[in-house]
Structures are given as structure tokens and as C-alpha cells.
Coordinates of C-alpha atoms in Angstrom, one line a residue:
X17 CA 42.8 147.6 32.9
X18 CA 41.4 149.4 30.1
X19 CA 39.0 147.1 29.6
X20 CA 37.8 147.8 33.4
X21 CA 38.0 151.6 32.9
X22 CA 35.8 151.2 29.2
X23 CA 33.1 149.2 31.6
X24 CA 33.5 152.1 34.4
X25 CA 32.9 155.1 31.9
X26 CA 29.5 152.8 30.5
X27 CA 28.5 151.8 34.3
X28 CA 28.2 155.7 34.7
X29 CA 27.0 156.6 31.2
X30 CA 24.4 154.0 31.9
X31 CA 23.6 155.9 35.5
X32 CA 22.4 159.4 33.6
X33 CA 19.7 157.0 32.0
X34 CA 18.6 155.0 34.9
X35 CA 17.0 156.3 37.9
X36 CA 16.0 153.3 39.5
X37 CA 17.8 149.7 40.3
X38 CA 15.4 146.8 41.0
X39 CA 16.3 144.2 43.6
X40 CA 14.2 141.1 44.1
X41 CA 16.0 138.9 47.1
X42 CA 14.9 136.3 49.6
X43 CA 13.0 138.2 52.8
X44 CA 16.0 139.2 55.7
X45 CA 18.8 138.0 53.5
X46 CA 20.8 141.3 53.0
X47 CA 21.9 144.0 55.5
X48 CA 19.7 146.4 53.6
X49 CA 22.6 149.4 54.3
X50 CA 24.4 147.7 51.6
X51 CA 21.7 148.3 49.0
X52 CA 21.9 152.0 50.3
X53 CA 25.5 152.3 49.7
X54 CA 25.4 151.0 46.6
X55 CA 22.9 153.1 45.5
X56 CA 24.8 156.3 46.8
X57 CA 27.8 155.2 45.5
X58 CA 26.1 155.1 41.7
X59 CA 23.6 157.6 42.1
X60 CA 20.7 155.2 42.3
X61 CA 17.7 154.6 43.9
X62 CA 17.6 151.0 44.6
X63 CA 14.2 149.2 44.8
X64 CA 14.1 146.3 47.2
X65 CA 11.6 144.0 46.9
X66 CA 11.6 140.6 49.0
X67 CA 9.8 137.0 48.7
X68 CA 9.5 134.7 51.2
X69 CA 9.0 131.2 49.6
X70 CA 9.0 129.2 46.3
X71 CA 5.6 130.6 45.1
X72 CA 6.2 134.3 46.6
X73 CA 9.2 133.6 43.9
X74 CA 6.9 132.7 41.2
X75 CA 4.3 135.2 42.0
X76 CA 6.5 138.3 41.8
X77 CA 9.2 137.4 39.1
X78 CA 7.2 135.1 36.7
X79 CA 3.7 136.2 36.5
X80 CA 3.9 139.9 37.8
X81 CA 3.4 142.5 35.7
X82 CA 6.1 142.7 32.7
X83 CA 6.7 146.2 33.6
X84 CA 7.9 145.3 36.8
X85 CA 11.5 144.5 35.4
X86 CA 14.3 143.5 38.0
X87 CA 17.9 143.9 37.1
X88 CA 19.3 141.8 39.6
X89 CA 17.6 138.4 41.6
X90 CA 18.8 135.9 44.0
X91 CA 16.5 132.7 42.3
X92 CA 15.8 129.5 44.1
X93 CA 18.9 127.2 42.7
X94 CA 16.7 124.4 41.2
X95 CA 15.1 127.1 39.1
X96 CA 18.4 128.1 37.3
X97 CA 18.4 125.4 35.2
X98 CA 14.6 126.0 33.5
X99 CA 15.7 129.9 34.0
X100 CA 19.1 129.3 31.9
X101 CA 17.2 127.3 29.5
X102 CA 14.1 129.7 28.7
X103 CA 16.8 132.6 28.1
X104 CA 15.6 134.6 31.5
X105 CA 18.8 134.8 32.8
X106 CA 21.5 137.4 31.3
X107 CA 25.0 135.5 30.1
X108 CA 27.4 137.0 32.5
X109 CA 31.1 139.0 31.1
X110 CA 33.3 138.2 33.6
X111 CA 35.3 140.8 32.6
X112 CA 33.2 143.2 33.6
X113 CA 33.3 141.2 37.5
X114 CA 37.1 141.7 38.4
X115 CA 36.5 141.0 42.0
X116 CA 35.8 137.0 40.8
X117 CA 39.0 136.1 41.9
X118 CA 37.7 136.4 45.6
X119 CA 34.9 133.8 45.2
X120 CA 36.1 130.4 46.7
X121 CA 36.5 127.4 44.0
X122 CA 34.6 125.3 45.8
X123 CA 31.4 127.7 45.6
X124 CA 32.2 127.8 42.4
X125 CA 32.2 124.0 42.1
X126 CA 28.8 123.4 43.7
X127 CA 26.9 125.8 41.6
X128 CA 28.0 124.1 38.1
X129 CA 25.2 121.7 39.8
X130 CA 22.3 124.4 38.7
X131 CA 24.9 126.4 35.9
X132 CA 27.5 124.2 34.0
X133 CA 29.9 126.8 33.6
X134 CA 28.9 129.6 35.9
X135 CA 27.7 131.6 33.3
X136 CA 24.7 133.2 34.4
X137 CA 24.9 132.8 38.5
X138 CA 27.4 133.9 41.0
X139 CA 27.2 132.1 44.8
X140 CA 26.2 134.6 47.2
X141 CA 25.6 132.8 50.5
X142 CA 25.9 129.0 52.3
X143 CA 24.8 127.4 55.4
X144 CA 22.7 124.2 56.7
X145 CA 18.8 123.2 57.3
X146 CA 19.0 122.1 61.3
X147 CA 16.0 122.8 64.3
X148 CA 15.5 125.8 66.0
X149 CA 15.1 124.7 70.0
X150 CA 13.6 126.2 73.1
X151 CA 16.2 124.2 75.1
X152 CA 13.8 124.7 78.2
X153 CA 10.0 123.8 76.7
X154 CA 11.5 120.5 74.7
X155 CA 13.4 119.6 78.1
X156 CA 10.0 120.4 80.1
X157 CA 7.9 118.5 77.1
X158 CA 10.1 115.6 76.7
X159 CA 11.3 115.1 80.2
X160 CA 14.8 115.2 79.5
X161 CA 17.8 116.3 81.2
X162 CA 19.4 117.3 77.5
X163 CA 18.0 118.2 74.2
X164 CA 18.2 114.8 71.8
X165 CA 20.0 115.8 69.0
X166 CA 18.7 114.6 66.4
X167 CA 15.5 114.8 63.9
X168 CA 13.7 112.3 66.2
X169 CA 12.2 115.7 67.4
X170 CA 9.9 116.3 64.1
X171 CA 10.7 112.8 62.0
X172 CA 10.0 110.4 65.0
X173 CA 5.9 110.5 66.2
X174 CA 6.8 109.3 69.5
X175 CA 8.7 112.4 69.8
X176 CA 6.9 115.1 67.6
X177 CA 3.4 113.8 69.3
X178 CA 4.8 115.3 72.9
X179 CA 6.1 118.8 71.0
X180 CA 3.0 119.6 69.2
X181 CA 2.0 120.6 72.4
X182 CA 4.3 123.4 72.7
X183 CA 4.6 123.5 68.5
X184 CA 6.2 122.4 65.5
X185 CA 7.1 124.7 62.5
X186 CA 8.2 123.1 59.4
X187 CA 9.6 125.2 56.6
X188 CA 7.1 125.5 53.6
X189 CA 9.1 124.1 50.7
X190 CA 9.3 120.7 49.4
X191 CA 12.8 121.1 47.8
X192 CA 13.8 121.1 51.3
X193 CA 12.0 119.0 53.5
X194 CA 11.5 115.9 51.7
X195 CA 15.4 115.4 51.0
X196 CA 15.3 115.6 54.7
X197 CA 12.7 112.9 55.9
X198 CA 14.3 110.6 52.8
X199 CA 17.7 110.8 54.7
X200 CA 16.3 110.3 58.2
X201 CA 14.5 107.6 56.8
X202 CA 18.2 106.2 55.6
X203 CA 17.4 106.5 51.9
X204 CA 19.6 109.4 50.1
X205 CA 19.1 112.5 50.5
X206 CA 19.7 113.8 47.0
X207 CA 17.6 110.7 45.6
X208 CA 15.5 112.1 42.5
X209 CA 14.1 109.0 42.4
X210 CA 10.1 109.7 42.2
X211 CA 9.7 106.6 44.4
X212 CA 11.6 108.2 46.9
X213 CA 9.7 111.1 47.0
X214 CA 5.9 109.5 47.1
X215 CA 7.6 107.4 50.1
X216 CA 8.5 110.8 51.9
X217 CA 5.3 112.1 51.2
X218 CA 3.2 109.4 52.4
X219 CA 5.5 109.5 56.2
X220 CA 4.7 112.7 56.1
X221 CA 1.6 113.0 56.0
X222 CA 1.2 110.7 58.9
X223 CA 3.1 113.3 60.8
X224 CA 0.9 115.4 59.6
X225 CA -1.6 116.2 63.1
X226 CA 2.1 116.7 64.5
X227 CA 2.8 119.7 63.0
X228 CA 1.5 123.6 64.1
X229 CA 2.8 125.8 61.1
X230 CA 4.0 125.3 57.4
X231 CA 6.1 128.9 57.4
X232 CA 9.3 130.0 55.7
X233 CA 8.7 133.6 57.1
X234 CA 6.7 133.8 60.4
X235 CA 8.8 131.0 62.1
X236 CA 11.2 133.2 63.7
X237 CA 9.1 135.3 65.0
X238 CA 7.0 132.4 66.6
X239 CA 10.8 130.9 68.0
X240 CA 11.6 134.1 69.8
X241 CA 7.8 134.6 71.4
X242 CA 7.7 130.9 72.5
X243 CA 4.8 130.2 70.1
X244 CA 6.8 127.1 68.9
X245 CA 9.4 124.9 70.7
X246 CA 11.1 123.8 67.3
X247 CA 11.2 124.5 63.7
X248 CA 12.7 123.5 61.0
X249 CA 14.6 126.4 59.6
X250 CA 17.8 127.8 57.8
X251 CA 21.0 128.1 59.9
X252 CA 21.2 132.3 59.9
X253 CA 17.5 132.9 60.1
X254 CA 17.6 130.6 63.6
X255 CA 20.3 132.6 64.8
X256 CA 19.1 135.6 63.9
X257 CA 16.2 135.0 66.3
X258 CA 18.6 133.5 69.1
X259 CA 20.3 137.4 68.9
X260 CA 17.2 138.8 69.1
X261 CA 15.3 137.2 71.3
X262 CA 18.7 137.8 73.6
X263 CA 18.6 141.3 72.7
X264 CA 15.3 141.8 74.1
X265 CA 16.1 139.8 76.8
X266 CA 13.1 136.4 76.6
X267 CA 14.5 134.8 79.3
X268 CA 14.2 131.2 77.5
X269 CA 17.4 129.3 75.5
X270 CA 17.1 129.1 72.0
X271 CA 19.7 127.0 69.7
X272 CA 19.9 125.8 66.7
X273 CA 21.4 122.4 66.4
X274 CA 22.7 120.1 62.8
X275 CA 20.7 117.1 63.7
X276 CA 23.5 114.1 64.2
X277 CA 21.7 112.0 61.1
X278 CA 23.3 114.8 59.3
X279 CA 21.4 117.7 57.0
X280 CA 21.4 119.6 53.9
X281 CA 24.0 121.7 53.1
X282 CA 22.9 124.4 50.8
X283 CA 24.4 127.1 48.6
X284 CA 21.9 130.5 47.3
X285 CA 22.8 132.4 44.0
X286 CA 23.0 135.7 42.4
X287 CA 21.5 136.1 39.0
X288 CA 21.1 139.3 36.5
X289 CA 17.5 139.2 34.7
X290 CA 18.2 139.2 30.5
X291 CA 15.4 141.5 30.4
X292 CA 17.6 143.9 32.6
X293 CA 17.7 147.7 31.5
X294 CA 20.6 148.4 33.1
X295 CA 23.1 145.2 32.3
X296 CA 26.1 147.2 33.1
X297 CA 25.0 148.3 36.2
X298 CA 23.6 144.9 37.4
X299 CA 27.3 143.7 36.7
X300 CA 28.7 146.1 38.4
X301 CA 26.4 145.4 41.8
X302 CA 27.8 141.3 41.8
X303 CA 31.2 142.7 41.7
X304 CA 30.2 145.1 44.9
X305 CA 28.9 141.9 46.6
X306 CA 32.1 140.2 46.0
X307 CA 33.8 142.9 47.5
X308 CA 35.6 141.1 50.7
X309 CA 34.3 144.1 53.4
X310 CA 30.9 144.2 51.4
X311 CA 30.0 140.2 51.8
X312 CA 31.5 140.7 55.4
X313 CA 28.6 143.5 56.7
X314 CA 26.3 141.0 54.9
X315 CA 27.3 138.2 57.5
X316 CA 27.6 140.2 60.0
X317 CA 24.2 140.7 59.9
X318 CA 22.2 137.8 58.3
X319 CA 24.6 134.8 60.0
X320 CA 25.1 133.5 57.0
X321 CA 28.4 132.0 55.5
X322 CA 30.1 133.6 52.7
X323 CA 31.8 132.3 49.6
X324 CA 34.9 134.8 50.0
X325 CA 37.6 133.7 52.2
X326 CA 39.0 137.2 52.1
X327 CA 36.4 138.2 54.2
X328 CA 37.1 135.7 57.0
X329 CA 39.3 138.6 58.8
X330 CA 36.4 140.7 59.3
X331 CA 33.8 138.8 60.5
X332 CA 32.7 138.7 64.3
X333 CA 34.3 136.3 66.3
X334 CA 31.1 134.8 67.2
X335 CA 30.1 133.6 63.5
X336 CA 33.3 132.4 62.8
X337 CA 34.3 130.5 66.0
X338 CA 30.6 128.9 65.9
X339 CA 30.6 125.5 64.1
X340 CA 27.1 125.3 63.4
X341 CA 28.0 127.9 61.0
X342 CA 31.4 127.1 59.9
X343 CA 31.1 123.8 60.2
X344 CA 34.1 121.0 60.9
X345 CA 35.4 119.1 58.3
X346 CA 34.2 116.2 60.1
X347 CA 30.3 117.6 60.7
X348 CA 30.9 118.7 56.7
X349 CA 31.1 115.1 56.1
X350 CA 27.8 114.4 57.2
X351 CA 26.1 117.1 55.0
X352 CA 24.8 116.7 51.6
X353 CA 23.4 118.9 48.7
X354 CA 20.4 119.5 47.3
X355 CA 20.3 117.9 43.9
X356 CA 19.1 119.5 40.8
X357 CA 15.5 118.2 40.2
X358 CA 14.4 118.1 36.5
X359 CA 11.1 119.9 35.6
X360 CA 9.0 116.6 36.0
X361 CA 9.7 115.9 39.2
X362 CA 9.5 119.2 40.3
X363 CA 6.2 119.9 39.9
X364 CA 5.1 116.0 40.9
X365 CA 6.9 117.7 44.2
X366 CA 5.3 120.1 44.2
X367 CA 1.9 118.2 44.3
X368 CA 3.4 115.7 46.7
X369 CA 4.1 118.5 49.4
X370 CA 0.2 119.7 48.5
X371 CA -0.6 116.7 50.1
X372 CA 1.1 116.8 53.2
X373 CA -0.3 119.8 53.8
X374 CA -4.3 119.4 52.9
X375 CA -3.7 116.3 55.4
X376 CA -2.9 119.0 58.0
X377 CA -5.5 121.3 57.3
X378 CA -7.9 122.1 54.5
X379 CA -6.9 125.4 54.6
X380 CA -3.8 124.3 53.3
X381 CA -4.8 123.0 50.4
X382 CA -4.4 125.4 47.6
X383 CA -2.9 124.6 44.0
X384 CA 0.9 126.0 43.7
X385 CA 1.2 128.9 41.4
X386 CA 2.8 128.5 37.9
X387 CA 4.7 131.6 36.1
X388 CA 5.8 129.0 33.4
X389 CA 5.2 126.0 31.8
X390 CA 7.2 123.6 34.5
X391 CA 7.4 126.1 36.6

């Protein structure tokens, strides 16, 4: 207790000093009233800044200006590692983060993947790769009475050669889509095997006249418009656009389906910067997020799971009750993780994915940016 009053008295002390707190997160990921609160609650103005892929990652936190410090980030996992190991991350005082006892062990458990003892990260939100469908332009496409359910619909060319009519979107990151095509393919998912991943590149890339968009970003926005019939896409983001495009009333079916080969199950991560000015206040922002009623609003909004089973009791109905974002134990069982890539491979990923994409387009081809060596 004292110990927690000390950290209180230096959060403040620290708030005469500071006038702005710098956020860099994933683009939609956060109900952005949270960031106000925070910063009313601490006298702060809190700086938002947003990246939409790997490389808008890179761009912004490694090779931006030094100036442009950030006092808190939510990384890509597989970067943690290199991040932990080229002292960019701050070593976390869990004493100064009380509000750890909400997070859920398991959480825990599958971030010692990226941070062997969860000292530098904190999970922040879960959920699954699956397809984002227009129920009635795959149907119409297809000539089906039901939606397949499965990643014959992008994976399978006699399938993905009918949708391009009505368009494919495929996320544009590597990390995620070749573990993907490897399991569809019935070779492991979290192989790290560089075999594995020439093999993945070289099916895709005979998909690759099948597909309309690479796009982490714009996706949803094509979904809800009927620009594409199915992407490839993270769990909340689809169902964000499925509330939307209800909301403003479409008049087409959009849902988001865990193929039945099974998927990735992911977990994203909540890091303090060791080039923070404000270390005490950065702390004392991950113990707001682990507030149960905080990490609650943030679900609410983005339809992503949490890591705090406290907040179960005050999430909508709707999220809960729906098992493509609570999965069953027995859909669970058909998920697997992400593994952590070394450097190496990363970047021969990295070039691999280049691939796919200059065999879509020329326009596509373009070498990845680096903020550090191997990364």
C-alpha cells in the first residue's frame, strides 16, 4: 500500500512535467473515449497516433524522427523479441501495475512466446483470422444454397477463380497469411521451417490473378460497400463492419465465419517504450487498461476479446454469447498460434510475401521498409 501511494504521489509529480502522453496503437483498436478519460483523469493531453500494418509500424516507431518519442505502443508480437533484445522496450515494475491480478494466466502464458517472463509486455486483446462474407454475392457467385465454410473460398482456385469477380481482399502481412495457406495445405501452421514458407509462397502466387486487394485497413470499408465479397480479416474488425453496414442499413448479409480447417488464434500486446519520458505515467496507463470496466468499453466497441475475466459481466450480450468471438472449447481446439519467427526468417518472409504480391501487380512490388537491422 505504501508502496502504491509512493508511485501515486510520483505519477502526479511526474504530471506537472509532462504535458503530453504519446500513444502509438494499431488503426480502430481502442474506443478512443478511453484515451480521453485517461487523459482527464491525469491532466494530460494524450497523443494518438495509429498504424495500419507491419511497415506503417516500422515507419513511424523505428525510423521516424527521434523526437517523436512514444510512451506507450501496442508492437506487432514477433517484434518483441528483437524489441526486448535491442533494449527498446522499458523493464516493467509490476508493482507499480496492481490491477495484474485481473489479467487471465493463460494470456499470460501465451505471451512468454514473444517475452519469457512478461517483463516488458502486458496482453491487451485476442481473437481469430477467419473470412469476412457477403452471404448473398458468394451464394449468387458460387451457385450455392449455403456459404462453404471453409478456406476453399480464397485457398482453393476452383473456388477463388469465381469470387474474383465479385473480389477478394487478403490482409497485407505475411506473419499472417502464410501460416494460414501452410495449414490449409495440411502442413503446420506454426512451421518456421523456411521450406515451408517458400512452399506457401510459391501456392500463392499462383492464386495470385485471384486476388483484388492486399489491405489491412481499407478492407472493411470495401466489405460494407460490396466492393469485395470476402476478405481475409481479423475477427473484431469484420464485425465491426457487419454493425455498421447494419447500422446504415446495406441491405446485404455480412458474416464472418472460422473456416472449419481451423485458423490462427492470435494474442496483441501492450509495451512501454525505454526511451519513455514519462515511465511512471506509461505504468500507470497499463494498469488503467487492466481496469475490468476500462478493458470492457474497449470491447464493447472494437469486438475484440479481452484478457480479464472480470470484465465478462459487462460486456454486451451479443459479444459474449457469439462463438466466433468467444470461441467453444471445441472450435478452440482447432486454433493455433502464431509462432515466434527468428530475425532470419523474418525478413526471408518478408521477401517471400514481396513476391506474391509483384506476381499480382507491379505496383505491388516495392522493398519492405527497415527501422533496424532485421527489422
Amino acid at each position: 500500500m505504501k508502496y502504491w501511494l509512493a508511485f501515486i504521489v510520483l505519477v502526479f509529480s511526474e504530471m506537472a512535467v509532462a504535458k503530453t502522453f504519446r500513444v502509438l496503437n494499431w488503426v480502430a483498436y481502442i474506443d478512443e473515449s478511453v484515451l480521453k478519460d485517461f487523459g482527464d483523469q491525469y491532466n494530460v493531453d494524450v497523443v494518438y497516433d495509429t498504424f495500419d500494418d507491419i511497415d506503417g509500424f516500422r515507419q513511424k516507431f523505428l525510423v521516424s524522427n527521434p523526437e517523436d518519442t512514444y510512451d506507450i505502443i501496442f508492437p506487432p508480437v514477433d517484434y518483441i523479441p528483437a524489441l526486448i533484445e535491442r533494449k527498446i522496450l522499458y523493464k516493467l515494475n509490476n508493482k507499480l501495475l496492481p490491477n495484474i491480478k485481473n489479467l487471465s494466466k493463460t494470456a499470460l502464458t501465451d505471451l512468454k512466446k514473444y517475452d519469457s517472463t512478461n517483463s516488458y509486455a502486458h496482453p491487451y486483446l485476442w481473437g481469430t483470422v477467419g473470412l469476412g462474407i457477403n452471404v448473398q454475392q458468394v451464394k449468387e457467385v458460387l451457385g450455392v444454397d449455403e456459404v462453404p465454410q471453409s478456406w476453399d473460398l480464397v485457398f482453393n482456385p476452383e473456388y477463388a477463380e469465381k469470387l474474383a469477380s465479385c473480389g477478394i481482399s487478403y490482409l497485407d502481412s505475411e506473419i499472417e497469411i502464410f501460416p494460414l495457406v501452410l495449414n490449409y495445405l495440411g502442413r503446420h501452421g506454426d512451421s518456421k521451417k523456411r521450406t515451408d514458407i517458400v512452399y506457401a509462397s510459391k501456392y500463392l502466387r499462383k492464386l495470385a490473378s485471384t486476388i483484388t486487394y492486399f489491405d489491412s485497413e481499407s478492407y472493411l470499408d470495401r466489405l460494407q460497400e460490396g466492393k469485395v465479397c470476402v476478405a481475409i480479416g481479423y475477427s473484431g474488425d469484420i464485425f465491426q463492419a457487419i454493425s455498421q453496414a447494419k447500422e446504415a442499413q446495406k441491405g446485404f448479409d455480412l458474416q464472418y465465419i472460422i473456416p472449419e480447417e481451423g485458423t490462427s488464434r492470435w494474442i496483441d500486446a501492450v509495451a512501454i517504450p525505454s526511451n519513455t519520458s514519462n515511465p511512471e505515467l506509461a505504468h500507470a496507463f497499463l494498469n488503467y487498461l487492466m481496469e475490468p470496466e476500462v478493458i470492457a468499453k474497449i470491447t464493447n466497441y472494437v469486438w475484440y476479446a479481452n484478457n480479464i475475466p472480470a470484465s465478462t459481466v459487462l460486456l454486451d450480450k451479443a459479444i459474449v454469447n457469439d462463438q466466433a468471438i468467444y470461441p467453444t472449447e471445441s472450435v478452440q481446439s482447432q486454433l493455433f498460434s502464431i509462432p515466434k519467427y527468428d530475425l532470419r526468417l523474418q525478413r526471408s518472409m518478408v521477401r517471400y510475401w514481396s513476391r506474391v504480391k509483384c506476381a499480382h501487380s507491379t505496383e505491388q512490388c516495392r522493398a519492405p521498409i527497415s527501422g533496424l537491422p532485421g527489422l
